[in-house]
Tab-separated table of N, CA, C and O and ligand atoms in Angstrom:
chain	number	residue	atom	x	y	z
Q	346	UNK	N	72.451	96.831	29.527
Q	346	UNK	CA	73.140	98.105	29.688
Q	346	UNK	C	74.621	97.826	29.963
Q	346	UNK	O	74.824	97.061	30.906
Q	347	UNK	N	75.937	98.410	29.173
Q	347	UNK	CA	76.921	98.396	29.304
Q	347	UNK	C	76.931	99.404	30.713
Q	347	UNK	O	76.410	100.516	30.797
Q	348	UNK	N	77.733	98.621	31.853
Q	348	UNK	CA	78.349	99.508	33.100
Q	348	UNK	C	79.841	99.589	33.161
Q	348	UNK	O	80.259	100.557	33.795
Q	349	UNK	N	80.787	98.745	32.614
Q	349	UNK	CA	82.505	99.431	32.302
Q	349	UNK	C	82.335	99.492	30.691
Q	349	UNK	O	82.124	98.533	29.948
Q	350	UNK	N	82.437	100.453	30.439
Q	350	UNK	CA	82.625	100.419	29.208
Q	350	UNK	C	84.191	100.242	29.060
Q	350	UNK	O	84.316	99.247	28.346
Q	351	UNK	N	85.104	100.590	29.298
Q	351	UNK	CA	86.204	100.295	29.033
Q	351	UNK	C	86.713	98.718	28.422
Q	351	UNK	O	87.398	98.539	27.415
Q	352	UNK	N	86.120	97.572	29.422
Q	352	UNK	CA	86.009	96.371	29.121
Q	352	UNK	C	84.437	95.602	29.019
Q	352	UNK	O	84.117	94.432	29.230
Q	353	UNK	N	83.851	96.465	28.717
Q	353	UNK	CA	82.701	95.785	27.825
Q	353	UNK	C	81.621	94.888	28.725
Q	353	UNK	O	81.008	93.840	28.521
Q	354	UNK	N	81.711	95.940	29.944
Q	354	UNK	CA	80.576	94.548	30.622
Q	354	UNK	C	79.373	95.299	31.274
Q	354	UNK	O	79.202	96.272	32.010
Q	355	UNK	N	78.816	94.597	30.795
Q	355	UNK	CA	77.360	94.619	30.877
Q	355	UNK	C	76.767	94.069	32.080
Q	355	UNK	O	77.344	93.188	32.717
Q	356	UNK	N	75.337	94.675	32.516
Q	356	UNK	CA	74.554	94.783	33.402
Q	356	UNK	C	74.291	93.027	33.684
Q	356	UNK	O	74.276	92.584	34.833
Q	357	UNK	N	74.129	92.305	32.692
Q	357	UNK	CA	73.699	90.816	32.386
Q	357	UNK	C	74.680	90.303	32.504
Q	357	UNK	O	74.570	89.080	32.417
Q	358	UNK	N	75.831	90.715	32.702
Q	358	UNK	CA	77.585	90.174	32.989
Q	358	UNK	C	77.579	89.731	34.254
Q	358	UNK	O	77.420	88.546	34.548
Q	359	UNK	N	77.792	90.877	35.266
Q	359	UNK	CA	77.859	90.705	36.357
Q	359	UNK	C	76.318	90.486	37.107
Q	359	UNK	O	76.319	90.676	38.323
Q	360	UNK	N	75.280	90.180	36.605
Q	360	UNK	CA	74.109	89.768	37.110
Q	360	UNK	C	74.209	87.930	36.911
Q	360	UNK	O	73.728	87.021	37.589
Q	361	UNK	N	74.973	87.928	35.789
Q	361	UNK	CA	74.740	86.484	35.808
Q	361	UNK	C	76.151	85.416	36.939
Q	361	UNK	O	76.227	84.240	37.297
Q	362	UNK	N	77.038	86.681	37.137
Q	362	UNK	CA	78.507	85.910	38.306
Q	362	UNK	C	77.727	85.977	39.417
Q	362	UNK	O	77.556	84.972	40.107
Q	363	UNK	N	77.121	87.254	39.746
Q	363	UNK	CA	76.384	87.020	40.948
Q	363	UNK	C	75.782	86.128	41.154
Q	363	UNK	O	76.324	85.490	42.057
Q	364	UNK	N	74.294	85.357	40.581
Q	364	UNK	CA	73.949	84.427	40.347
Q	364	UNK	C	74.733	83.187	40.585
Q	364	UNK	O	74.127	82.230	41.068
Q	365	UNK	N	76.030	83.069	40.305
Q	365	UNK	CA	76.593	81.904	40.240
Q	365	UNK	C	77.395	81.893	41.159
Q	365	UNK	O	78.272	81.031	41.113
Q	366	UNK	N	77.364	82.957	42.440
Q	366	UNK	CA	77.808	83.013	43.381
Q	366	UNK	C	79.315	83.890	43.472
Q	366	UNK	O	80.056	83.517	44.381
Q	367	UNK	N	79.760	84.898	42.693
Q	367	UNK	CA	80.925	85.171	43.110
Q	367	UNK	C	80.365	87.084	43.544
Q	367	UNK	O	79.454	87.733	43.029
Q	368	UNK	N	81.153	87.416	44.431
Q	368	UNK	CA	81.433	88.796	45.017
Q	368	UNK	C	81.933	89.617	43.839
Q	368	UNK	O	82.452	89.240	42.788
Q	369	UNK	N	81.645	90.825	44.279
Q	369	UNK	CA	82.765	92.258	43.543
Q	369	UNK	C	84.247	91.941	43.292
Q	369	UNK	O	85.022	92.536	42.543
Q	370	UNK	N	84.445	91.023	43.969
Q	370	UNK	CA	86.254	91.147	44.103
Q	370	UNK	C	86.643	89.921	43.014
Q	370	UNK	O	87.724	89.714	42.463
Q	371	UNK	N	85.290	89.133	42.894
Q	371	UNK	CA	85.724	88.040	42.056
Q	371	UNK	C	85.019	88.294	40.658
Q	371	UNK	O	85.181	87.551	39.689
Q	372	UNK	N	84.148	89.525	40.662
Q	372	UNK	CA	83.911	89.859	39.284
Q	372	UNK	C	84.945	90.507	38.603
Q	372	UNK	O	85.302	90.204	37.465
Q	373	UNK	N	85.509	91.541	39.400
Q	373	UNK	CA	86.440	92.240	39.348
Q	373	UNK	C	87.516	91.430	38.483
Q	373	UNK	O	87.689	91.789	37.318
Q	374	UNK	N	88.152	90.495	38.929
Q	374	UNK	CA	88.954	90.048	38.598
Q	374	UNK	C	88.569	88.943	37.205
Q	374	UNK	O	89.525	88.846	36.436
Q	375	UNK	N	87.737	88.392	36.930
Q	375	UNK	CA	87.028	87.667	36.317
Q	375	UNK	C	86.916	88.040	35.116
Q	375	UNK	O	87.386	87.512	34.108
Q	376	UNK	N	86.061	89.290	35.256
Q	376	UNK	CA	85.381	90.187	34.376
Q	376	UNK	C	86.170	91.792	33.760
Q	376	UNK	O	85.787	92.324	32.717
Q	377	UNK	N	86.920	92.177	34.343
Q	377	UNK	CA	87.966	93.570	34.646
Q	377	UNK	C	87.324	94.393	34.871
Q	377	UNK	O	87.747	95.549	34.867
Q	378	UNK	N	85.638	93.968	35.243
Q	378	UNK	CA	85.301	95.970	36.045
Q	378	UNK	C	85.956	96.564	36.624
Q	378	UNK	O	86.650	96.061	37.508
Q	379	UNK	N	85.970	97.611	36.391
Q	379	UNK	CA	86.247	98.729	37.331
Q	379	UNK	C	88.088	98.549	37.349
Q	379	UNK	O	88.536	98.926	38.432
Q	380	UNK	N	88.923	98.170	36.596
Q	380	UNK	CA	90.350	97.611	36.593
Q	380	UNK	C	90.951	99.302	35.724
Q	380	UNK	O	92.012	99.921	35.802
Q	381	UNK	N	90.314	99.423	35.341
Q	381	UNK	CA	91.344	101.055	34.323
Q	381	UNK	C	90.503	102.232	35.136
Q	381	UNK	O	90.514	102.476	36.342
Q	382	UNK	N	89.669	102.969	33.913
Q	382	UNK	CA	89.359	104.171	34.426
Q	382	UNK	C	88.664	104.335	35.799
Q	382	UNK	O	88.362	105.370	36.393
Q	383	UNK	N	88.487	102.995	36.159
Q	383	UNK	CA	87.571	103.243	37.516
Q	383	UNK	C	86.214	103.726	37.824
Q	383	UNK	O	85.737	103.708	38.958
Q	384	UNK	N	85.514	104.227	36.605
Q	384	UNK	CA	84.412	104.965	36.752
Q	384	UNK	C	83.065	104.096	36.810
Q	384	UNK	O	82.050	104.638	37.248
Q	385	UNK	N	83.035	102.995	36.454
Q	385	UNK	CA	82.353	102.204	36.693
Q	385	UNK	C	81.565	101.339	38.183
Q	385	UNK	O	80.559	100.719	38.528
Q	386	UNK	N	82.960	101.892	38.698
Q	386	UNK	CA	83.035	100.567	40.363
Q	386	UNK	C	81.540	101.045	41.033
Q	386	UNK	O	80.621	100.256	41.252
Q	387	UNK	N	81.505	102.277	41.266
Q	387	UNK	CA	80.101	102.472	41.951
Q	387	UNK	C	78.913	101.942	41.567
Q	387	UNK	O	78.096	101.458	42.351
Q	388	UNK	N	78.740	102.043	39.965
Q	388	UNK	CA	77.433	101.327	39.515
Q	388	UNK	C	78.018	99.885	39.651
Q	388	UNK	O	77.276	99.181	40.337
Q	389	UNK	N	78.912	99.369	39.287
Q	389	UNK	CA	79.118	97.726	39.395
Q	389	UNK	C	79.047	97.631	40.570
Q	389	UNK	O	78.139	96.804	40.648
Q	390	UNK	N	79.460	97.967	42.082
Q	390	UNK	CA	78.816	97.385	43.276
Q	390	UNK	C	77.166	97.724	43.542
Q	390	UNK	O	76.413	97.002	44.194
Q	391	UNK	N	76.844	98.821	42.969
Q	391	UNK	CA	75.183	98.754	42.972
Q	391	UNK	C	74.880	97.431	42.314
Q	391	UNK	O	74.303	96.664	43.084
Q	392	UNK	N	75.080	96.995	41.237
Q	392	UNK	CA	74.325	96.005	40.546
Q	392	UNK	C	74.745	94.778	41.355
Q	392	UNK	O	73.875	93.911	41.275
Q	393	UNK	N	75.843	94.393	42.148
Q	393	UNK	CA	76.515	93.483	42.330
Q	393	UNK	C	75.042	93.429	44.078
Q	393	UNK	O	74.453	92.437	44.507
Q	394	UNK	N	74.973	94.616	44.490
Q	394	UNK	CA	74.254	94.657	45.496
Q	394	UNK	C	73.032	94.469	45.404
Q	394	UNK	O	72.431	94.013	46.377
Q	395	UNK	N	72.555	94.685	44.557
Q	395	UNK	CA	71.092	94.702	43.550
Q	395	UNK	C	70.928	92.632	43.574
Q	395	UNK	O	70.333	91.818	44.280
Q	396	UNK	N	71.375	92.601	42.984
Q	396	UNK	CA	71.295	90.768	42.334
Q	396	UNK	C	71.733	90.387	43.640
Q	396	UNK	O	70.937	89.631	44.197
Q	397	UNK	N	72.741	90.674	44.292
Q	397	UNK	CA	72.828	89.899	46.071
Q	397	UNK	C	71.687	89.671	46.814
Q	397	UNK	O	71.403	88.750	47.579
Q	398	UNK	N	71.096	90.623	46.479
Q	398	UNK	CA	69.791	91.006	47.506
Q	398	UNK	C	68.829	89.993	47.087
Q	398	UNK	O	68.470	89.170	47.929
Q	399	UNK	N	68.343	89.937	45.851
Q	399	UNK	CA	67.297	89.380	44.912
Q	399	UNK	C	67.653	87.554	45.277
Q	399	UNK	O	66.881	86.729	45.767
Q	400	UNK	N	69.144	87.361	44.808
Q	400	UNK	CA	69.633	85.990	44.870
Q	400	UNK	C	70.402	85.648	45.886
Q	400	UNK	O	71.421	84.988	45.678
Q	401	UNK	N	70.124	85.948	46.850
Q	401	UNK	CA	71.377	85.310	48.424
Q	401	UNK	C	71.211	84.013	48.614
Q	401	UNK	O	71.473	83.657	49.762
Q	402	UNK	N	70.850	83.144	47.855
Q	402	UNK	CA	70.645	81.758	48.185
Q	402	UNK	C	71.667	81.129	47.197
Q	402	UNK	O	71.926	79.946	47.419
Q	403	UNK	N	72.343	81.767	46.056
Q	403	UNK	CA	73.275	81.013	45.190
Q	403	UNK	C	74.825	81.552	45.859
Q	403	UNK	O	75.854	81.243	45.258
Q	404	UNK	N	74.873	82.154	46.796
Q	404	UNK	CA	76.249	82.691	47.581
Q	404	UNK	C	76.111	81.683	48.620
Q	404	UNK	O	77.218	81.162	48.759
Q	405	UNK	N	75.233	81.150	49.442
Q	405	UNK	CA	75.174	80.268	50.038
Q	405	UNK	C	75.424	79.109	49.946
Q	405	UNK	O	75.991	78.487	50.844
Q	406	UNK	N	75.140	78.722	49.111
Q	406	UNK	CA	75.459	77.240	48.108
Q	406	UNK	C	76.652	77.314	47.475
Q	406	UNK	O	77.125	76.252	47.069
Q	407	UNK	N	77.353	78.490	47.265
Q	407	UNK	CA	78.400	78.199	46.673
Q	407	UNK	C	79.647	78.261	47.948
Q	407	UNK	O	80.704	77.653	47.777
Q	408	UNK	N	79.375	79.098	49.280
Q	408	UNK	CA	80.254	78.825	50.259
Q	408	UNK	C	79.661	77.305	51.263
Q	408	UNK	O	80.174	76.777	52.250
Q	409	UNK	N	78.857	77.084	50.773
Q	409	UNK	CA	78.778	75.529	51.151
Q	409	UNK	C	79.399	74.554	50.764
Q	409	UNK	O	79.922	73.667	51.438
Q	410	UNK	N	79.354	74.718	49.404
Q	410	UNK	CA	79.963	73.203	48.232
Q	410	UNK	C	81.573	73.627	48.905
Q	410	UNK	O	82.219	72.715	49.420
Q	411	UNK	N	82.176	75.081	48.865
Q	411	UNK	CA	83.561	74.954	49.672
Q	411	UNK	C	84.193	74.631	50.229
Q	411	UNK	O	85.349	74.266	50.018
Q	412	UNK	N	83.236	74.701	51.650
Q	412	UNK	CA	83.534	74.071	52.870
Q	412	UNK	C	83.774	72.994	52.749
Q	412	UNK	O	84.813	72.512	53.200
Q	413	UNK	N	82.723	72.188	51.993
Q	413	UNK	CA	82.942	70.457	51.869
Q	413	UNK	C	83.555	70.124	51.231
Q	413	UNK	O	83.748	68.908	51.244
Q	414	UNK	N	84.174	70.831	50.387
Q	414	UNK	CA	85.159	69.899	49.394
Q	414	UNK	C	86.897	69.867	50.304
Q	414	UNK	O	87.401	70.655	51.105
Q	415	UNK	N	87.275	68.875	49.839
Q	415	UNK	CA	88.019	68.212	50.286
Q	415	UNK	C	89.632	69.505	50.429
Q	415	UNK	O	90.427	69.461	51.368
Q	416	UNK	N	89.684	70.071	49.767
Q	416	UNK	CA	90.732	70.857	49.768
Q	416	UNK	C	90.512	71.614	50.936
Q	416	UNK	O	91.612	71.845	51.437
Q	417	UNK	N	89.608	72.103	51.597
Q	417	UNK	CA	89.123	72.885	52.304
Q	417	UNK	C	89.050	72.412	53.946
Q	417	UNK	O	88.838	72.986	55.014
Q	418	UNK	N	89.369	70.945	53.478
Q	418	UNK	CA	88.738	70.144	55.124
Q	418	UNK	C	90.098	69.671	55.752
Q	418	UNK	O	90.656	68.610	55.472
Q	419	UNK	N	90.475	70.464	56.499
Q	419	UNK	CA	91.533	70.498	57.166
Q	419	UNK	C	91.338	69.047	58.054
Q	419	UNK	O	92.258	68.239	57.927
Q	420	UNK	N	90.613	68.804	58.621
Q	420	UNK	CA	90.388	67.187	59.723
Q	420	UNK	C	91.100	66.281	58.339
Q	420	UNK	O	92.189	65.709	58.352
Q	421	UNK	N	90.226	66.349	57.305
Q	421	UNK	CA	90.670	65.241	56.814
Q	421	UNK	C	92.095	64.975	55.942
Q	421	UNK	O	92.493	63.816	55.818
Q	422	UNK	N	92.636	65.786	55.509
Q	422	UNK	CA	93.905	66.070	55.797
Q	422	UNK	C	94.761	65.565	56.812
Q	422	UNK	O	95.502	64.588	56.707
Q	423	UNK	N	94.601	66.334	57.847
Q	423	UNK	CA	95.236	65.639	59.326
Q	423	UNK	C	95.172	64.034	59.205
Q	423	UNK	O	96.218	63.389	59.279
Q	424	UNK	N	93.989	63.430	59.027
Q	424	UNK	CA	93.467	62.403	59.441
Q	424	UNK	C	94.556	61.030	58.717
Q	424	UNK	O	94.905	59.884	58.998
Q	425	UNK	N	94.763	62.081	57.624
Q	425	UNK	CA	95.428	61.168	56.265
Q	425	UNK	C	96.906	60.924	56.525
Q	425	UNK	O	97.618	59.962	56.237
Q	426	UNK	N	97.189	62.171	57.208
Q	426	UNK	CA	98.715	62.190	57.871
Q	426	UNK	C	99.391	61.074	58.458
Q	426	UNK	O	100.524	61.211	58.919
L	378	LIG	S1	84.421	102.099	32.641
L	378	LIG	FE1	84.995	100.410	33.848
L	378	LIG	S2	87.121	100.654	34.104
L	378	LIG	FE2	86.552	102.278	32.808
């Protein structure tokens, strides 16, 4: 099911970013829901809330791998100083 029609994205669009761990704000930007007419945003945070619910274990894993990566690790930084 197309949910922005304006930019062409589909139900399987933002089901599959979710999945791979990104938020509304990073589909948003990613994808351009909800970026023009706006009429979309309500059903795209339903679906975005929908697949969160189902998959909360690939948002987890993806603010994990974050934390640890090296850009992120402020000690080791310091450490290097
Ligand atoms: S339908 Fe999504 S911005 Fe217009």
């Amino acid at each position: 099911m197309i949910v922005c029609v304006c930019n062409r994205v589909s139900d399987r669009d933002i089901a599959r970013h979710v999945r791979a761990g990104y938020g509304f704000d990073d589909i948003q930007l990613e994808l351009g829901v909800a970026t023009q007419c706006g009429r979309c945003e309500s059903c795209a945070r339903d679906v975005v809330a929908q697949c969160s619910a189902s998959h909360p274990v690939a948002a987890i894993q993806l603010a994990s791998s974050i934390l640890e990566s090296r850009a992120w690790n402020s000690s080791a930084h310091l450490a290097a100083a």
